[in-house]
Amino acid sequence: TDVEKIAVIGSGNWGTAIARIIGVNVVQLKGFDREVKMWVFEETVGGKNLTELINEKHENVKYLPGFKIPENVKAVPDLLETIKDATILVFVIPHQFLHDVCDQLKGKVHIKAKAITLIKGFDTSDTGIRPMSEVIHEVLKVPVCTLSGANIANEIAAEKFSETTIGYRNRQEGELFKRLFETKYYRVGIVDDVVGVELCGALKNVVAIGAGIIDGLKMGDNTKAAIIRIGLLEMKKFIKMFYKGIKDETFFESCGIADVITSCYGGRNRKVAEAHVLTGKSFDQLEKELLNGQKLQGTLTAKELNMVLKRKGLEREFPLFTTIYKISFEGVAPQKIVEDII
Ligand code: NAD
Ligand code: 13P
């Protein structure tokens, strides 16, 4: 029989929230296997394996406490066991771990497998950046869609109305993924722009660090709105410079403007950047102190982005991205953020 079988690769804050949605939907929809396997990077929590805790309590007590996970979602510590027989691979891990995970999966995925990445970040290459969707496609030789939007995981777990965007290359795949992810409270738009959707999600994390810096300086809402506006323009300029064929409309989908806004008000990158300004502690230290194992994506992306801009002599063309990097990692005074963008 031709049913789709899902593997969720990742089980952090967002990975667990999305596994809850998938777990409910596969039972209600036709054409999907009821069992969903979710890969857990094993660790012990209070002396017990996290996988065992999840499978006993049907709750990810570390990364998404307070929300039940459907019983047909099974936490699995072994990556290859998770993807055995899976025809749909949902990638939702912090971007710095994707290479390693893909290497382990190389040559092992189902012949009919297709993938979707929910990761917000990119890789770098000698010539510029490499979207996560391209890394997955190159290593695993599977078609790849992307999903990104204004999606703070805890709010979606609480089933508060949100939107998201799926980027597809093949419309049928876009529609299949829309069916798999959509709920009454989680509305999915689909666009023919895999890389545009994905790169918006990566770059907004850097803008959110800028917003956190503004919050740390207590500069107020007008200044933050300016950072949001200028940030969105730099995102668009950068993405269009590196990728032809990106659509203007993509920036007005949930993955564009809406994700910049929610991340600049409610995200982890914002929160830690604010604390960085207030305490002077490093991002690495604050990530450990404030996030209980959750990972920042914007800090590494700011570094990776600056590497590319520097190498290509483009720092002055992206003054906001550049000053955010320098304030975060080169000891430049936070107040410079507004001086540098005038
Ligand atoms: P998270 O930051 O909450 O948790 C970190 C995860 O990384 C944990 O599952 C941990 O077990 C795992 N991990 C730690 N070391 C690892 C290793 N060496 N190899 C593999 N995994 C390891 O995770 P998340 O929030 O699910 O983030 C995953 C992706 O989703 C990120 O790119 C993030 O930007 C994106 N995202 C997050 C949210 C959100 O609100 N949390 C929303 C949208 C998108
Ligand atoms: P943070 O990683 O900054 O929490 O952003 C979450 C997100 O991607 C919201 O859409």
Short mmCIF file of C-alpha atoms and ligand atoms in Angstrom, two decimals:
data_model
loop_
_atom_site.label_atom_id
_atom_site.label_comp_id
_atom_site.label_asym_id
_atom_site.label_seq_id
_atom_site.Cartn_x
_atom_site.Cartn_y
_atom_site.Cartn_z
CA THR A 1 0.00 0.00 0.00
CA ASP A 2 1.13 3.50 -0.80
CA VAL A 3 0.99 5.34 2.48
CA GLU A 4 3.42 8.02 3.49
CA LYS A 5 5.44 7.29 6.60
CA ILE A 6 6.85 10.21 8.55
CA ALA A 7 10.13 10.63 10.41
CA VAL A 8 10.67 13.82 12.37
CA ILE A 9 14.39 14.43 12.69
CA GLY A 10 14.75 16.59 15.78
CA SER A 11 12.88 17.05 19.03
CA GLY A 12 13.75 20.44 20.46
CA ASN A 13 11.22 23.17 21.19
CA TRP A 14 9.98 23.45 17.60
CA GLY A 15 10.63 19.83 16.67
CA THR A 16 8.36 18.67 19.47
CA ALA A 17 5.65 21.25 18.70
CA ILE A 18 5.54 20.18 15.06
CA ALA A 19 5.55 16.48 15.98
CA ARG A 20 2.36 17.14 17.98
CA ILE A 21 0.66 18.57 14.89
CA ILE A 22 1.87 15.78 12.62
CA GLY A 23 0.85 13.14 15.16
CA VAL A 24 -2.73 14.45 15.24
CA ASN A 25 -2.98 14.99 11.48
CA VAL A 26 -1.74 11.58 10.31
CA VAL A 27 -4.53 9.89 12.24
CA GLN A 28 -7.19 12.10 10.65
CA LEU A 29 -5.87 12.21 7.10
CA LYS A 30 -5.97 9.50 4.43
CA GLY A 31 -2.73 8.21 3.01
CA PHE A 32 -0.47 8.43 6.04
CA ASP A 33 0.89 5.75 8.36
CA ARG A 34 -0.33 6.38 11.92
CA GLU A 35 3.00 5.84 13.54
CA VAL A 36 5.36 8.85 13.54
CA LYS A 37 8.93 8.38 14.67
CA MET A 38 10.76 11.32 16.19
CA TRP A 39 14.53 11.29 16.52
CA VAL A 40 15.81 12.44 19.90
CA PHE A 41 19.45 13.40 20.41
CA GLU A 42 19.70 11.33 23.55
CA GLU A 43 20.52 12.92 26.88
CA THR A 44 19.65 12.22 30.48
CA VAL A 45 17.19 14.39 32.34
CA GLY A 46 16.96 13.83 36.10
CA GLY A 47 18.87 10.55 35.71
CA LYS A 48 16.58 9.14 32.99
CA ASN A 49 16.91 8.98 29.22
CA LEU A 50 14.91 11.71 27.53
CA THR A 51 13.50 9.23 24.97
CA GLU A 52 12.12 7.05 27.75
CA LEU A 53 10.64 10.05 29.52
CA ILE A 54 8.94 11.18 26.33
CA ASN A 55 7.52 7.73 25.59
CA GLU A 56 6.28 7.27 29.16
CA LYS A 57 4.86 10.71 29.83
CA HIS A 58 3.99 11.66 26.22
CA GLU A 59 5.55 15.00 26.90
CA ASN A 60 8.96 16.45 26.13
CA VAL A 61 9.67 17.54 29.67
CA LYS A 62 12.88 19.30 28.72
CA TYR A 63 12.17 21.14 25.46
CA LEU A 64 8.38 21.61 25.43
CA PRO A 65 7.09 21.07 28.97
CA GLY A 66 3.37 21.32 29.64
CA PHE A 67 2.09 20.00 26.30
CA LYS A 68 0.99 16.42 25.60
CA ILE A 69 2.38 14.64 22.55
CA PRO A 70 0.00 12.19 20.81
CA GLU A 71 0.70 8.57 21.69
CA ASN A 72 1.33 7.60 18.06
CA VAL A 73 4.48 9.75 18.10
CA LYS A 74 7.35 7.57 19.24
CA ALA A 75 10.64 9.01 20.46
CA VAL A 76 13.63 7.08 19.06
CA PRO A 77 17.27 7.60 20.04
CA ASP A 78 18.71 5.87 16.96
CA LEU A 79 18.77 8.06 13.86
CA LEU A 80 18.76 5.24 11.31
CA GLU A 81 15.94 3.43 13.07
CA THR A 82 13.94 6.68 12.97
CA ILE A 83 14.15 6.98 9.19
CA LYS A 84 13.79 3.29 8.34
CA ASP A 85 10.92 2.99 5.82
CA ALA A 86 10.11 6.72 6.11
CA THR A 87 8.96 8.37 2.88
CA ILE A 88 8.76 11.83 4.43
CA LEU A 89 11.70 13.29 6.34
CA VAL A 90 10.99 16.39 8.42
CA PHE A 91 14.27 18.10 9.33
CA VAL A 92 13.98 20.26 12.45
CA ILE A 93 17.34 20.50 14.23
CA PRO A 94 19.59 23.48 14.95
CA HIS A 95 21.42 24.27 11.71
CA GLN A 96 24.91 23.60 13.04
CA PHE A 97 24.09 19.89 13.37
CA LEU A 98 22.67 19.29 9.90
CA HIS A 99 25.93 18.29 8.23
CA ASP A 100 26.62 15.60 10.73
CA VAL A 101 23.08 14.25 10.60
CA CYS A 102 23.03 14.19 6.78
CA ASP A 103 26.35 12.35 6.70
CA GLN A 104 24.90 9.66 8.92
CA LEU A 105 21.86 9.34 6.65
CA LYS A 106 23.78 9.24 3.39
CA GLY A 107 22.74 6.29 1.23
CA LYS A 108 20.29 5.10 3.90
CA VAL A 109 17.05 6.87 3.06
CA HIS A 110 14.02 5.25 1.41
CA ILE A 111 14.01 5.28 -2.37
CA LYS A 112 10.79 7.32 -2.41
CA ALA A 113 11.81 9.68 0.36
CA LYS A 114 11.14 13.40 0.13
CA ALA A 115 12.17 15.96 2.67
CA ILE A 116 11.05 19.24 4.15
CA THR A 117 13.30 21.43 6.25
CA LEU A 118 12.00 23.61 9.09
CA ILE A 119 15.53 24.69 10.00
CA LYS A 120 16.34 28.40 10.22
CA GLY A 121 19.95 28.83 9.23
CA PHE A 122 22.34 28.26 6.35
CA ASP A 123 25.71 26.74 5.66
CA THR A 124 28.61 28.58 4.06
CA SER A 125 30.69 27.61 1.04
CA ASP A 126 33.71 29.07 -0.75
CA THR A 127 31.46 31.11 -2.99
CA GLY A 128 28.85 32.26 -0.49
CA ILE A 129 26.04 30.56 1.36
CA ARG A 130 24.47 27.14 1.02
CA PRO A 131 20.83 26.80 2.02
CA MET A 132 19.96 23.82 4.21
CA SER A 133 17.65 22.53 1.47
CA GLU A 134 20.63 22.32 -0.88
CA VAL A 135 22.77 20.49 1.67
CA ILE A 136 20.01 17.91 2.18
CA HIS A 137 19.44 17.56 -1.55
CA GLU A 138 23.12 17.14 -2.35
CA VAL A 139 23.85 14.57 0.31
CA LEU A 140 20.64 12.54 0.27
CA LYS A 141 19.54 13.05 -3.36
CA VAL A 142 15.93 13.64 -2.35
CA PRO A 143 13.57 16.49 -3.34
CA VAL A 144 13.38 19.14 -0.61
CA CYS A 145 10.68 21.65 0.34
CA THR A 146 11.02 24.29 3.07
CA LEU A 147 8.67 25.47 5.82
CA SER A 148 9.22 28.73 7.67
CA GLY A 149 6.98 31.32 9.26
CA ALA A 150 6.10 33.45 12.24
CA ASN A 151 6.07 30.39 14.44
CA ILE A 152 7.13 30.71 18.07
CA ALA A 153 6.92 27.05 19.06
CA ASN A 154 5.24 27.48 22.44
CA GLU A 155 2.43 29.57 20.96
CA ILE A 156 1.74 26.92 18.33
CA ALA A 157 1.80 24.19 20.96
CA ALA A 158 -0.82 26.28 22.81
CA GLU A 159 -2.84 26.20 19.56
CA LYS A 160 -2.96 29.95 19.13
CA PHE A 161 -3.76 31.04 15.58
CA SER A 162 -0.64 31.30 13.41
CA GLU A 163 0.35 31.21 9.76
CA THR A 164 3.31 29.64 8.01
CA THR A 165 4.79 29.35 4.52
CA ILE A 166 5.89 26.30 2.57
CA GLY A 167 8.26 26.77 -0.35
CA TYR A 168 8.03 24.10 -3.03
CA ARG A 169 9.63 23.31 -6.37
CA ASN A 170 6.99 20.75 -7.33
CA ARG A 171 3.45 21.92 -6.56
CA GLN A 172 2.17 18.44 -5.73
CA GLU A 173 4.76 18.15 -2.99
CA GLY A 174 3.82 21.59 -1.69
CA GLU A 175 0.21 20.49 -1.47
CA LEU A 176 1.08 17.19 0.20
CA PHE A 177 3.05 19.03 2.89
CA LYS A 178 0.30 21.61 3.32
CA ARG A 179 -2.12 18.74 4.11
CA LEU A 180 0.32 17.23 6.55
CA PHE A 181 0.99 20.43 8.54
CA GLU A 182 -2.21 22.47 8.36
CA THR A 183 -4.69 22.66 11.23
CA LYS A 184 -7.54 25.01 12.09
CA TYR A 185 -5.19 27.19 14.08
CA TYR A 186 -2.10 26.74 11.87
CA ARG A 187 -2.66 28.02 8.35
CA VAL A 188 -0.21 27.10 5.61
CA GLY A 189 0.49 29.21 2.51
CA ILE A 190 2.44 27.61 -0.31
CA VAL A 191 4.78 29.43 -2.70
CA ASP A 192 7.00 28.36 -5.56
CA ASP A 193 10.16 29.64 -3.86
CA VAL A 194 12.05 27.06 -1.79
CA VAL A 195 15.16 29.14 -1.16
CA GLY A 196 13.37 32.48 -0.60
CA VAL A 197 11.23 31.00 2.17
CA GLU A 198 14.20 29.34 3.81
CA LEU A 199 16.62 32.25 3.69
CA CYS A 200 14.06 34.64 5.17
CA GLY A 201 13.91 32.30 8.18
CA ALA A 202 17.69 32.26 8.53
CA LEU A 203 18.32 35.98 8.18
CA LYS A 204 15.49 37.19 10.41
CA ASN A 205 17.39 35.65 13.32
CA VAL A 206 20.11 38.26 12.80
CA VAL A 207 17.53 41.07 12.67
CA ALA A 208 16.05 39.71 15.92
CA ILE A 209 19.44 40.10 17.59
CA GLY A 210 19.31 43.74 16.47
CA ALA A 211 15.88 44.11 18.06
CA GLY A 212 17.20 42.62 21.30
CA ILE A 213 20.05 45.12 21.29
CA ILE A 214 17.49 47.93 20.96
CA ASP A 215 15.48 46.44 23.84
CA GLY A 216 18.62 46.23 25.98
CA LEU A 217 19.26 49.90 25.26
CA LYS A 218 15.60 50.68 26.10
CA MET A 219 15.25 52.72 22.94
CA GLY A 220 11.57 52.04 22.38
CA ASP A 221 9.17 50.93 19.71
CA ASN A 222 9.92 53.46 16.98
CA THR A 223 13.57 52.46 16.96
CA LYS A 224 12.62 48.79 16.92
CA ALA A 225 10.28 49.40 13.99
CA ALA A 226 13.17 51.06 12.16
CA ILE A 227 15.35 47.99 12.79
CA ILE A 228 12.56 45.76 11.52
CA ARG A 229 12.13 47.83 8.35
CA ILE A 230 15.83 48.19 7.57
CA GLY A 231 16.42 44.56 8.51
CA LEU A 232 13.78 43.34 6.10
CA LEU A 233 15.31 45.44 3.31
CA GLU A 234 18.79 44.02 3.97
CA MET A 235 17.32 40.50 4.00
CA LYS A 236 15.72 41.12 0.63
CA LYS A 237 18.83 42.70 -0.86
CA PHE A 238 21.08 39.88 0.35
CA ILE A 239 18.80 37.06 -0.77
CA LYS A 240 18.29 38.60 -4.22
CA MET A 241 21.99 39.26 -4.62
CA PHE A 242 22.84 35.60 -4.06
CA TYR A 243 19.79 33.93 -5.59
CA LYS A 244 18.14 34.86 -8.83
CA GLY A 245 14.46 34.11 -9.21
CA ILE A 246 13.48 34.89 -5.62
CA LYS A 247 9.99 36.36 -5.63
CA ASP A 248 9.18 39.77 -4.10
CA GLU A 249 5.89 38.38 -2.76
CA THR A 250 7.76 35.90 -0.57
CA PHE A 251 8.82 38.76 1.72
CA PHE A 252 5.15 39.49 2.46
CA GLU A 253 4.30 35.90 3.36
CA SER A 254 4.45 34.63 6.94
CA CYS A 255 8.09 33.59 6.35
CA GLY A 256 9.05 37.21 5.61
CA ILE A 257 7.70 40.26 7.38
CA ALA A 258 5.59 38.30 9.89
CA ASP A 259 8.49 36.19 11.11
CA VAL A 260 10.70 39.26 11.46
CA ILE A 261 8.04 40.87 13.66
CA THR A 262 7.33 37.90 15.94
CA SER A 263 11.04 37.15 16.37
CA CYS A 264 11.81 40.79 17.18
CA TYR A 265 9.19 40.69 19.96
CA GLY A 266 9.00 37.13 21.25
CA GLY A 267 12.01 35.09 20.16
CA ARG A 268 15.02 33.60 21.93
CA ASN A 269 17.54 35.53 19.83
CA ARG A 270 15.90 38.79 20.91
CA LYS A 271 15.85 37.73 24.54
CA VAL A 272 19.49 36.73 24.70
CA ALA A 273 20.68 39.82 22.79
CA GLU A 274 18.83 42.04 25.27
CA ALA A 275 20.54 40.20 28.14
CA HIS A 276 23.90 40.60 26.38
CA VAL A 277 23.49 44.38 26.38
CA LEU A 278 22.25 44.46 29.97
CA THR A 279 24.89 42.15 31.47
CA GLY A 280 27.87 42.29 29.10
CA LYS A 281 28.07 38.48 29.23
CA SER A 282 28.85 36.54 26.05
CA PHE A 283 26.11 34.98 23.96
CA ASP A 284 27.50 31.49 24.58
CA GLN A 285 27.30 31.96 28.32
CA LEU A 286 23.81 33.50 28.19
CA GLU A 287 22.55 30.74 25.89
CA LYS A 288 23.52 28.22 28.57
CA GLU A 289 22.12 30.30 31.43
CA LEU A 290 18.82 31.30 29.88
CA LEU A 291 17.76 28.61 27.40
CA ASN A 292 18.06 25.25 29.21
CA GLY A 293 19.60 23.41 26.26
CA GLN A 294 17.74 25.24 23.50
CA LYS A 295 20.01 26.69 20.86
CA LEU A 296 20.38 30.14 19.37
CA GLN A 297 20.61 30.25 15.61
CA GLY A 298 21.09 33.97 15.04
CA THR A 299 24.53 34.25 16.60
CA LEU A 300 26.16 31.66 14.35
CA THR A 301 24.22 32.99 11.36
CA ALA A 302 25.46 36.54 12.11
CA LYS A 303 29.04 35.19 12.05
CA GLU A 304 28.52 33.15 8.92
CA LEU A 305 26.82 36.08 7.22
CA ASN A 306 29.64 38.45 8.16
CA MET A 307 32.23 36.00 6.81
CA VAL A 308 30.49 36.09 3.43
CA LEU A 309 30.04 39.88 3.44
CA LYS A 310 33.66 40.47 4.43
CA ARG A 311 35.03 38.09 1.84
CA LYS A 312 33.03 39.79 -0.88
CA GLY A 313 33.74 43.35 0.26
CA LEU A 314 30.04 43.92 0.95
CA GLU A 315 30.05 44.97 4.62
CA ARG A 316 29.19 48.60 3.84
CA GLU A 317 26.28 47.60 1.66
CA PHE A 318 24.71 45.83 4.65
CA PRO A 319 25.29 48.27 7.52
CA LEU A 320 22.70 46.75 9.88
CA PHE A 321 23.90 43.15 9.48
CA THR A 322 27.48 44.36 9.89
CA THR A 323 26.92 46.43 13.03
CA ILE A 324 24.88 43.66 14.67
CA TYR A 325 27.79 41.29 14.12
CA LYS A 326 30.36 43.76 15.45
CA ILE A 327 28.32 44.63 18.55
CA SER A 328 27.71 40.96 19.29
CA PHE A 329 31.23 39.63 18.71
CA GLU A 330 33.78 42.39 18.40
CA GLY A 331 33.03 44.45 21.48
CA VAL A 332 31.62 47.43 19.57
CA ALA A 333 29.33 49.59 21.77
CA PRO A 334 25.61 48.70 21.41
CA GLN A 335 24.73 52.38 20.84
CA LYS A 336 26.57 52.16 17.52
CA ILE A 337 23.62 50.24 16.10
CA VAL A 338 21.74 53.42 15.25
CA GLU A 339 24.78 55.50 14.30
CA ASP A 340 25.95 52.89 11.81
CA ILE A 341 22.69 52.72 9.87
CA ILE A 342 22.12 56.44 9.35
P1 NAD B 1 15.94 23.77 20.40
O1 NAD B 1 16.84 24.93 20.23
O2 NAD B 1 14.76 23.93 21.28
O3 NAD B 1 16.74 22.54 21.00
C1 NAD B 1 18.03 22.17 20.66
C2 NAD B 1 17.97 20.75 20.12
O4 NAD B 1 19.26 20.37 19.62
C3 NAD B 1 17.57 19.71 21.16
O5 NAD B 1 16.63 18.83 20.62
C4 NAD B 1 18.89 18.99 21.41
O6 NAD B 1 18.70 17.65 21.80
C5 NAD B 1 19.52 19.05 20.06
N1 NAD B 1 20.95 18.82 20.02
C6 NAD B 1 21.89 19.22 20.92
N2 NAD B 1 23.10 18.79 20.53
C7 NAD B 1 22.92 18.13 19.36
C8 NAD B 1 23.81 17.49 18.45
N3 NAD B 1 25.12 17.44 18.67
N4 NAD B 1 23.28 16.91 17.33
C9 NAD B 1 21.96 16.99 17.09
N5 NAD B 1 21.07 17.59 17.91
C10 NAD B 1 21.56 18.15 19.03
O7 NAD B 1 15.49 23.24 18.95
P2 NAD B 1 14.29 23.79 18.02
O8 NAD B 1 13.66 25.00 18.62
O9 NAD B 1 13.42 22.64 17.69
O10 NAD B 1 15.09 24.31 16.75
C11 NAD B 1 15.31 23.57 15.57
C12 NAD B 1 15.25 24.51 14.37
O11 NAD B 1 13.93 25.04 14.29
C13 NAD B 1 16.19 25.73 14.46
O12 NAD B 1 16.79 25.97 13.20
C14 NAD B 1 15.25 26.87 14.82
O13 NAD B 1 15.67 28.13 14.32
C15 NAD B 1 13.98 26.45 14.12
N6 NAD B 1 12.74 27.06 14.66
C16 NAD B 1 12.53 27.18 16.00
C17 NAD B 1 11.36 27.76 16.47
C18 NAD B 1 11.04 27.90 17.94
O14 NAD B 1 10.17 28.70 18.31
N7 NAD B 1 11.70 27.15 18.81
C19 NAD B 1 10.39 28.19 15.56
C20 NAD B 1 10.63 28.05 14.19
C21 NAD B 1 11.83 27.48 13.76
P1 13P B 2 13.97 32.27 18.04
O1 13P B 2 14.87 31.13 17.63
O2 13P B 2 14.68 33.59 18.10
O3 13P B 2 13.22 31.96 19.30
O4 13P B 2 12.87 32.43 16.91
C1 13P B 2 11.86 31.48 16.80
C2 13P B 2 11.22 31.58 15.47
O5 13P B 2 11.80 31.18 14.49
C3 13P B 2 9.87 32.19 15.38
O6 13P B 2 9.34 32.11 14.11
#
